[in-house]
Tab-separated table of C-alpha atoms in Angstrom:
chain	number	residue	atom	x	y	z
A	1	SER	CA	0.000	0.000	0.000
A	2	GLU	CA	1.156	3.568	-0.647
A	3	ALA	CA	0.099	7.127	0.006
A	4	ILE	CA	-0.847	9.094	-3.088
A	5	VAL	CA	-0.116	12.806	-2.882
A	6	ASP	CA	-1.784	15.328	-5.176
A	7	GLY	CA	0.900	17.400	-6.879
A	8	LEU	CA	4.563	17.209	-7.768
A	9	TYR	CA	6.183	16.935	-4.362
A	10	MET	CA	6.194	14.077	-1.895
A	11	PRO	CA	6.339	14.706	1.835
A	12	LYS	CA	8.472	12.482	4.008
A	13	LEU	CA	6.080	9.833	5.244
A	14	PRO	CA	6.668	6.574	7.112
A	15	VAL	CA	5.008	4.705	4.209
A	16	ALA	CA	5.648	4.404	0.490
A	17	CYS	CA	4.483	7.527	-1.315
A	18	ARG	CA	3.729	8.552	-4.898
A	19	ALA	CA	3.144	12.087	-6.174
A	20	LEU	CA	0.492	12.359	-8.864
A	21	VAL	CA	-0.454	15.621	-10.552
A	22	LYS	CA	-4.253	16.037	-10.608
A	23	ALA	CA	-4.706	13.096	-8.225
A	24	ASP	CA	-7.793	14.868	-6.879
A	25	ALA	CA	-9.383	14.408	-10.319
A	26	LEU	CA	-8.063	10.897	-10.964
A	27	VAL	CA	-8.090	8.920	-7.714
A	28	PRO	CA	-11.426	8.505	-5.870
A	29	GLU	CA	-9.779	8.325	-2.437
A	30	VAL	CA	-7.903	11.562	-3.078
A	31	MET	CA	-11.101	13.168	-4.391
A	32	ALA	CA	-12.855	12.291	-1.129
A	33	ALA	CA	-9.915	13.428	1.012
A	34	SER	CA	-9.819	16.756	-0.854
A	35	ILE	CA	-13.507	17.370	-0.169
A	36	LEU	CA	-13.092	16.525	3.525
A	37	ALA	CA	-10.015	18.749	3.834
A	38	LYS	CA	-11.734	21.696	2.127
A	39	THR	CA	-14.820	21.307	4.319
A	40	ALA	CA	-12.708	21.183	7.493
A	41	ARG	CA	-10.674	24.210	6.387
A	42	ASP	CA	-13.800	26.213	5.522
A	43	ARG	CA	-15.270	25.483	8.973
A	44	MET	CA	-12.015	26.536	10.613
A	45	MET	CA	-12.039	29.800	8.638
A	46	GLU	CA	-15.647	30.449	9.691
A	47	ARG	CA	-14.500	30.180	13.318
A	48	TYR	CA	-11.692	32.639	12.597
A	49	GLY	CA	-14.458	34.931	11.354
A	50	TRP	CA	-15.722	35.115	14.950
A	51	ILE	CA	-12.244	36.011	16.223
A	52	TYR	CA	-11.417	38.481	13.423
A	53	PRO	CA	-14.842	39.713	12.221
A	54	GLU	CA	-13.401	42.701	10.354
A	55	TYR	CA	-11.751	40.373	7.807
A	56	GLY	CA	-14.923	38.581	6.677
A	57	TYR	CA	-13.449	35.069	6.862
A	58	GLU	CA	-16.930	33.584	7.244
A	59	GLN	CA	-17.683	34.888	3.730
A	60	HIS	CA	-14.491	34.246	1.743
A	61	LYS	CA	-12.937	31.466	3.877
A	62	GLY	CA	-9.470	32.936	3.285
A	63	TYR	CA	-9.575	32.510	-0.479
A	64	PRO	CA	-8.167	35.449	-2.478
A	65	THR	CA	-11.490	37.082	-3.325
A	66	LYS	CA	-12.058	40.779	-3.961
A	67	LEU	CA	-13.483	41.144	-0.435
A	68	HIS	CA	-10.460	39.426	1.098
A	69	ARG	CA	-8.025	41.682	-0.765
A	70	GLU	CA	-10.026	44.782	0.232
A	71	ARG	CA	-10.009	43.798	3.908
A	72	ILE	CA	-6.252	43.153	3.852
A	73	LEU	CA	-5.672	46.580	2.304
A	74	GLN	CA	-8.000	48.184	4.856
A	75	TYR	CA	-6.797	46.411	8.028
A	76	GLY	CA	-3.427	44.942	7.077
A	77	PRO	CA	-2.721	41.214	7.255
A	78	SER	CA	-4.401	39.348	10.098
A	79	PRO	CA	-2.371	37.174	12.482
A	80	ILE	CA	-3.491	34.091	10.516
A	81	GLN	CA	-2.824	35.574	7.078
A	82	ARG	CA	-0.766	33.536	4.630
A	83	LYS	CA	2.435	35.331	3.692
A	84	SER	CA	1.672	35.092	-0.027
A	85	PHE	CA	-1.009	33.941	-2.400
A	86	SER	CA	-1.559	34.052	-6.123
A	87	ILE	CA	-4.493	35.627	-7.908
A	88	GLY	CA	-4.007	34.552	-11.498
A	89	PRO	CA	-0.973	36.404	-12.848
A	90	GLU	CA	-0.963	38.637	-9.758
A	91	GLN	CA	1.078	37.600	-6.704
A	92	ILE	CA	0.577	39.265	-3.334
A	93	HIS	CA	3.370	39.097	-0.738
A	94	PHE	CA	3.279	40.292	2.848
A	95	GLU	CA	6.321	41.045	4.956
A	96	PHE	CA	5.746	40.377	8.660
């Protein structure tokens, strides 16, 4: 048995591992894991919305939406803000 990782890079795991680009579209188990991970992350971001209501996390879940970018420009990066994210050809970097 082996772990299948979606993407190009393999983490160090205590089991055999295989990286597969687009595994979340090709392997049913990875599809299911991706849905569960996204759901868990979205719920976590909704909770951060209670802690940092000015950022609107309950609406955009931390994804680089117009609202998210506007709130970052208005309030600066939150303590949980990723240091960079890509919006198509645009890349936003924060120094903190």
